[in-house]
PDB file of C-alpha atoms in Angstrom:
ATOM      1  CA  ASN A   1      22.386   6.593  76.259  1.00 77.00           C
ATOM      2  CA  ASP A   2      22.579   6.313  79.966  1.00 87.00           C
ATOM      3  CA  ILE A   3      20.915   7.539  83.128  1.00 93.00           C
ATOM      4  CA  GLY A   4      19.331  10.987  83.123  1.00 93.00           C
ATOM      5  CA  ALA A   5      22.262  12.917  84.595  1.00 95.00           C
ATOM      6  CA  THR A   6      24.614  11.494  81.974  1.00 95.00           C
ATOM      7  CA  ASN A   7      22.098  12.080  79.169  1.00 95.00           C
ATOM      8  CA  GLN A   8      21.724  15.683  80.308  1.00 96.00           C
ATOM      9  CA  THR A   9      25.486  16.259  80.318  1.00 97.00           C
ATOM     10  CA  ILE A  10      25.929  14.611  76.923  1.00 96.00           C
ATOM     11  CA  ALA A  11      23.135  16.729  75.443  1.00 97.00           C
ATOM     12  CA  GLU A  12      24.610  19.930  76.868  1.00 98.00           C
ATOM     13  CA  TYR A  13      28.032  19.167  75.369  1.00 98.00           C
ATOM     14  CA  TYR A  14      26.687  18.137  71.956  1.00 98.00           C
ATOM     15  CA  PHE A  15      24.454  21.183  71.718  1.00 98.00           C
ATOM     16  CA  ALA A  16      27.279  23.485  72.895  1.00 98.00           C
ATOM     17  CA  ALA A  17      29.409  21.999  70.110  1.00 98.00           C
ATOM     18  CA  GLY A  18      26.798  23.128  67.590  1.00 98.00           C
ATOM     19  CA  PHE A  19      24.630  20.074  67.041  1.00 98.00           C
ATOM     20  CA  ASP A  20      21.012  20.883  66.153  1.00 98.00           C
ATOM     21  CA  ALA A  21      19.567  17.597  67.391  1.00 98.00           C
ATOM     22  CA  ILE A  22      20.515  14.425  69.198  1.00 97.00           C
ATOM     23  CA  ILE A  23      19.499  10.832  68.469  1.00 97.00           C
ATOM     24  CA  ALA A  24      18.644   8.849  71.587  1.00 97.00           C
ATOM     25  CA  ASN A  25      17.475   5.350  72.467  1.00 95.00           C
ATOM     26  CA  PRO A  26      14.110   5.399  74.288  1.00 96.00           C
ATOM     27  CA  PHE A  27      14.860   2.040  75.901  1.00 94.00           C
ATOM     28  CA  VAL A  28      16.091   3.841  79.043  1.00 94.00           C
ATOM     29  CA  GLY A  29      12.602   5.215  79.721  1.00 94.00           C
ATOM     30  CA  TRP A  30      11.374   8.685  80.595  1.00 95.00           C
ATOM     31  CA  GLU A  31      11.936   9.336  84.313  1.00 95.00           C
ATOM     32  CA  GLU A  32      15.644   9.729  85.059  1.00 94.00           C
ATOM     33  CA  GLY A  33      16.349   8.584  81.497  1.00 94.00           C
ATOM     34  CA  MET A  34      15.128  10.616  78.530  1.00 97.00           C
ATOM     35  CA  LYS A  35      13.424  13.467  80.409  1.00 97.00           C
ATOM     36  CA  PRO A  36      16.651  15.360  81.253  1.00 97.00           C
ATOM     37  CA  LEU A  37      17.776  15.130  77.623  1.00 97.00           C
ATOM     38  CA  PHE A  38      14.407  16.428  76.387  1.00 98.00           C
ATOM     39  CA  ASP A  39      14.517  19.232  78.970  1.00 98.00           C
ATOM     40  CA  VAL A  40      17.927  20.411  77.721  1.00 98.00           C
ATOM     41  CA  ALA A  41      16.822  20.200  74.091  1.00 98.00           C
ATOM     42  CA  LYS A  42      13.667  22.190  74.788  1.00 98.00           C
ATOM     43  CA  ARG A  43      15.530  24.833  76.808  1.00 98.00           C
ATOM     44  CA  LEU A  44      18.075  25.295  73.990  1.00 98.00           C
ATOM     45  CA  ASN A  45      15.516  24.973  71.178  1.00 98.00           C
ATOM     46  CA  ARG A  46      17.214  21.859  69.787  1.00 98.00           C
ATOM     47  CA  GLY A  47      15.809  18.614  68.465  1.00 98.00           C
ATOM     48  CA  THR A  48      15.344  15.130  69.853  1.00 98.00           C
ATOM     49  CA  ILE A  49      15.175  12.097  67.587  1.00 98.00           C
ATOM     50  CA  LEU A  50      14.370   8.651  68.978  1.00 98.00           C
ATOM     51  CA  LEU A  51      15.601   5.350  67.609  1.00 98.00           C
ATOM     52  CA  THR A  52      12.497   3.387  66.688  1.00 98.00           C
ATOM     53  CA  TYR A  53      13.680   0.683  64.253  1.00 98.00           C
ATOM     54  CA  MET A  54      17.270   0.609  63.036  1.00 96.00           C
ATOM     55  CA  SER A  55      18.328  -0.383  59.519  1.00 95.00           C
ATOM     56  CA  HIS A  56      20.775  -3.244  60.129  1.00 94.00           C
ATOM     57  CA  LYS A  57      19.828  -6.939  59.889  1.00 93.00           C
ATOM     58  CA  GLY A  58      20.105  -7.577  63.631  1.00 94.00           C
ATOM     59  CA  ALA A  59      17.595  -4.819  64.468  1.00 94.00           C
ATOM     60  CA  THR A  60      14.801  -7.393  64.574  1.00 93.00           C
ATOM     61  CA  GLU A  61      16.321  -8.918  67.717  1.00 93.00           C
ATOM     62  CA  GLY A  62      15.620  -5.795  69.763  1.00 92.00           C
ATOM     63  CA  TYR A  63      13.234  -3.506  67.921  1.00 95.00           C
ATOM     64  CA  GLY A  64      11.096  -6.372  66.617  1.00 94.00           C
ATOM     65  CA  GLN A  65      10.722  -8.256  69.885  1.00 96.00           C
ATOM     66  CA  THR A  66       7.271  -8.473  71.443  1.00 97.00           C
ATOM     67  CA  VAL A  67       6.704  -6.464  74.621  1.00 97.00           C
ATOM     68  CA  VAL A  68       3.680  -5.844  76.818  1.00 96.00           C
ATOM     69  CA  ASP A  69       2.363  -2.283  76.981  1.00 91.00           C
ATOM     70  CA  PRO A  70       2.233  -1.555  80.736  1.00 88.00           C
ATOM     71  CA  TYR A  71      -0.858   0.641  80.357  1.00 88.00           C
ATOM     72  CA  THR A  72      -3.008  -1.539  78.079  1.00 92.00           C
ATOM     73  CA  CYS A  73      -1.472  -5.008  78.675  1.00 95.00           C
ATOM     74  CA  GLU A  74      -1.467  -5.311  74.874  1.00 96.00           C
ATOM     75  CA  GLN A  75       1.328  -7.343  73.265  1.00 98.00           C
ATOM     76  CA  ILE A  76       3.075  -5.137  70.715  1.00 98.00           C
ATOM     77  CA  PRO A  77       6.420  -4.982  68.925  1.00 97.00           C
ATOM     78  CA  GLN A  78       9.079  -2.903  70.691  1.00 97.00           C
ATOM     79  CA  TYR A  79       9.221  -0.426  67.800  1.00 98.00           C
ATOM     80  CA  VAL A  80       5.491   0.310  68.186  1.00 98.00           C
ATOM     81  CA  SER A  81       6.114   1.102  71.855  1.00 97.00           C
ATOM     82  CA  PHE A  82       9.004   3.390  70.877  1.00 98.00           C
ATOM     83  CA  ALA A  83       6.907   5.175  68.216  1.00 98.00           C
ATOM     84  CA  ARG A  84       4.127   5.756  70.744  1.00 97.00           C
ATOM     85  CA  LYS A  85       6.659   7.124  73.233  1.00 97.00           C
ATOM     86  CA  ALA A  86       8.065   9.477  70.596  1.00 98.00           C
ATOM     87  CA  ALA A  87       4.594  10.932  70.066  1.00 98.00           C
ATOM     88  CA  GLN A  88       3.820  11.034  73.796  1.00 97.00           C
ATOM     89  CA  TRP A  89       7.133  12.609  74.806  1.00 98.00           C
ATOM     90  CA  GLY A  90       7.116  15.180  72.014  1.00 98.00           C
ATOM     91  CA  ALA A  91      10.143  13.962  70.068  1.00 99.00           C
ATOM     92  CA  ASP A  92      10.926  15.936  66.942  1.00 99.00           C
ATOM     93  CA  GLY A  93      11.712  12.825  64.958  1.00 99.00           C
ATOM     94  CA  VAL A  94      12.268   9.094  64.901  1.00 99.00           C
ATOM     95  CA  VAL A  95      14.729   6.826  63.126  1.00 99.00           C
ATOM     96  CA  VAL A  96      13.195   3.992  61.110  1.00 99.00           C
ATOM     97  CA  GLY A  97      15.448   2.122  58.685  1.00 98.00           C
ATOM     98  CA  ALA A  98      14.923   2.515  54.946  1.00 97.00           C
ATOM     99  CA  THR A  99      15.489  -1.242  54.786  1.00 97.00           C
ATOM    100  CA  ARG A 100      11.991  -1.702  56.251  1.00 97.00           C
ATOM    101  CA  PRO A 101       9.494   0.466  54.346  1.00 98.00           C
ATOM    102  CA  GLU A 102       6.565  -1.420  55.889  1.00 98.00           C
ATOM    103  CA  LYS A 103       7.755  -0.299  59.343  1.00 98.00           C
ATOM    104  CA  ILE A 104       8.095   3.283  58.093  1.00 99.00           C
ATOM    105  CA  ALA A 105       4.453   3.229  56.951  1.00 99.00           C
ATOM    106  CA  GLU A 106       3.273   1.736  60.240  1.00 98.00           C
ATOM    107  CA  VAL A 107       5.229   4.230  62.349  1.00 99.00           C
ATOM    108  CA  LYS A 108       3.958   7.101  60.168  1.00 99.00           C
ATOM    109  CA  CYS A 109       0.392   6.097  61.105  1.00 98.00           C
ATOM    110  CA  ILE A 110       1.268   5.891  64.810  1.00 98.00           C
ATOM    111  CA  LEU A 111       2.943   9.314  64.828  1.00 98.00           C
ATOM    112  CA  GLN A 112       0.038  11.063  63.073  1.00 97.00           C
ATOM    113  CA  GLY A 113       2.291  13.951  62.048  1.00 97.00           C
ATOM    114  CA  LYS A 114       3.695  14.524  65.552  1.00 97.00           C
ATOM    115  CA  ALA A 115       7.291  13.697  64.528  1.00 98.00           C
ATOM    116  CA  GLU A 116       9.288  13.315  61.337  1.00 99.00           C
ATOM    117  CA  ILE A 117      10.855  10.069  60.139  1.00 99.00           C
ATOM    118  CA  TYR A 118      14.589   9.842  59.378  1.00 99.00           C
ATOM    119  CA  SER A 119      15.559   6.731  57.414  1.00 98.00           C
ATOM    120  CA  PRO A 120      19.132   5.396  57.276  1.00 97.00           C
ATOM    121  CA  GLY A 121      20.280   2.296  55.439  1.00 96.00           C
ATOM    122  CA  VAL A 122      19.837   3.531  51.864  1.00 95.00           C
ATOM    123  CA  GLY A 123      21.956   1.683  49.330  1.00 91.00           C
ATOM    124  CA  THR A 124      24.762  -0.204  51.035  1.00 90.00           C
ATOM    125  CA  GLN A 125      22.452  -1.803  53.623  1.00 93.00           C
ATOM    126  CA  GLY A 126      19.827  -2.558  50.973  1.00 94.00           C
ATOM    127  CA  GLY A 127      17.271   0.197  51.561  1.00 96.00           C
ATOM    128  CA  ALA A 128      15.731   1.843  48.511  1.00 94.00           C
ATOM    129  CA  ALA A 129      15.422   5.627  48.708  1.00 95.00           C
ATOM    130  CA  ASP A 130      12.248   5.760  46.625  1.00 95.00           C
ATOM    131  CA  ALA A 131      10.519   3.000  48.629  1.00 96.00           C
ATOM    132  CA  ALA A 132      11.389   4.679  51.940  1.00 98.00           C
ATOM    133  CA  MET A 133      10.026   8.021  50.751  1.00 96.00           C
ATOM    134  CA  ARG A 134       6.835   6.445  49.372  1.00 96.00           C
ATOM    135  CA  ALA A 135       6.346   4.667  52.709  1.00 98.00           C
ATOM    136  CA  GLY A 136       6.460   7.978  54.563  1.00 98.00           C
ATOM    137  CA  ALA A 137      10.076   8.854  55.380  1.00 98.00           C
ATOM    138  CA  ASP A 138      10.587  12.597  55.634  1.00 98.00           C
ATOM    139  CA  TYR A 139      14.389  12.458  55.404  1.00 97.00           C
ATOM    140  CA  LEU A 140      16.977   9.950  54.228  1.00 97.00           C
ATOM    141  CA  ILE A 141      20.281   9.385  55.989  1.00 95.00           C
ATOM    142  CA  VAL A 142      22.758   8.283  53.340  1.00 95.00           C
ATOM    143  CA  GLY A 143      26.402   7.570  54.065  1.00 94.00           C
ATOM    144  CA  ARG A 144      28.467   4.854  52.435  1.00 95.00           C
ATOM    145  CA  GLU A 145      26.327   4.714  49.284  1.00 93.00           C
ATOM    146  CA  ILE A 146      27.705   8.159  48.469  1.00 95.00           C
ATOM    147  CA  THR A 147      31.002   8.420  50.357  1.00 95.00           C
ATOM    148  CA  MET A 148      32.357   5.086  49.116  1.00 95.00           C
ATOM    149  CA  ALA A 149      31.127   5.452  45.534  1.00 95.00           C
ATOM    150  CA  PRO A 150      33.744   5.871  42.786  1.00 97.00           C
ATOM    151  CA  ASP A 151      31.941   9.111  41.861  1.00 98.00           C
ATOM    152  CA  PRO A 152      30.161  10.469  44.965  1.00 97.00           C
ATOM    153  CA  ALA A 153      28.485  13.318  43.062  1.00 97.00           C
ATOM    154  CA  GLU A 154      27.033  10.893  40.528  1.00 97.00           C
ATOM    155  CA  ALA A 155      25.838   8.572  43.320  1.00 95.00           C
ATOM    156  CA  ALA A 156      24.114  11.471  45.077  1.00 95.00           C
ATOM    157  CA  GLN A 157      22.496  12.580  41.821  1.00 95.00           C
ATOM    158  CA  ARG A 158      21.262   9.035  41.143  1.00 93.00           C
ATOM    159  CA  LEU A 159      19.644   8.878  44.595  1.00 92.00           C
ATOM    160  CA  LEU A 160      18.049  12.269  44.115  1.00 92.00           C
ATOM    161  CA  CYS A 161      16.614  11.219  40.761  1.00 92.00           C
ATOM    162  CA  SER A 162      15.208   8.012  42.264  1.00 89.00           C
ATOM    163  CA  ILE A 163      13.119   9.930  44.800  1.00 89.00           C
ATOM    164  CA  LYS A 164      11.926  12.554  42.315  1.00 86.00           C
ATOM    165  CA  LYS A 165      10.239   9.971  40.063  1.00 71.00           C
TER     166      LYS A 165
END
């Protein structure tokens, strides 16, 4: 992500290439940051998904840091600020790692149904599909757990069974 003009151009190219949605980092802010991207997505009837808490171990360094809400002066974790922005800005979804089901549940409460939760990090990074779904994830993003498995079809079936329990 970058300044608004760059975000707008990137969004236009991705959507022209056939992408249905784009994942963006809300850290750049709204004015001259995310707004142009959201405008393009809305105009083209495409989705916007905001990073809220990533799945890797180092995510705590950025998404878990304490920030001050400029409107309330309340000290809150960065991911809470990002979840609130997703709801305020009208994002279609947020990314919250399956490795942190407690964060999924917290973000679900903040969003109050205004956006869906996409959870990466299932399997290889240590996230459990069933725990993420129970916590409130709407979708799982699964990569290496399936693609690097000796039998990808069996790995996918195993994951599917774990969330249907």
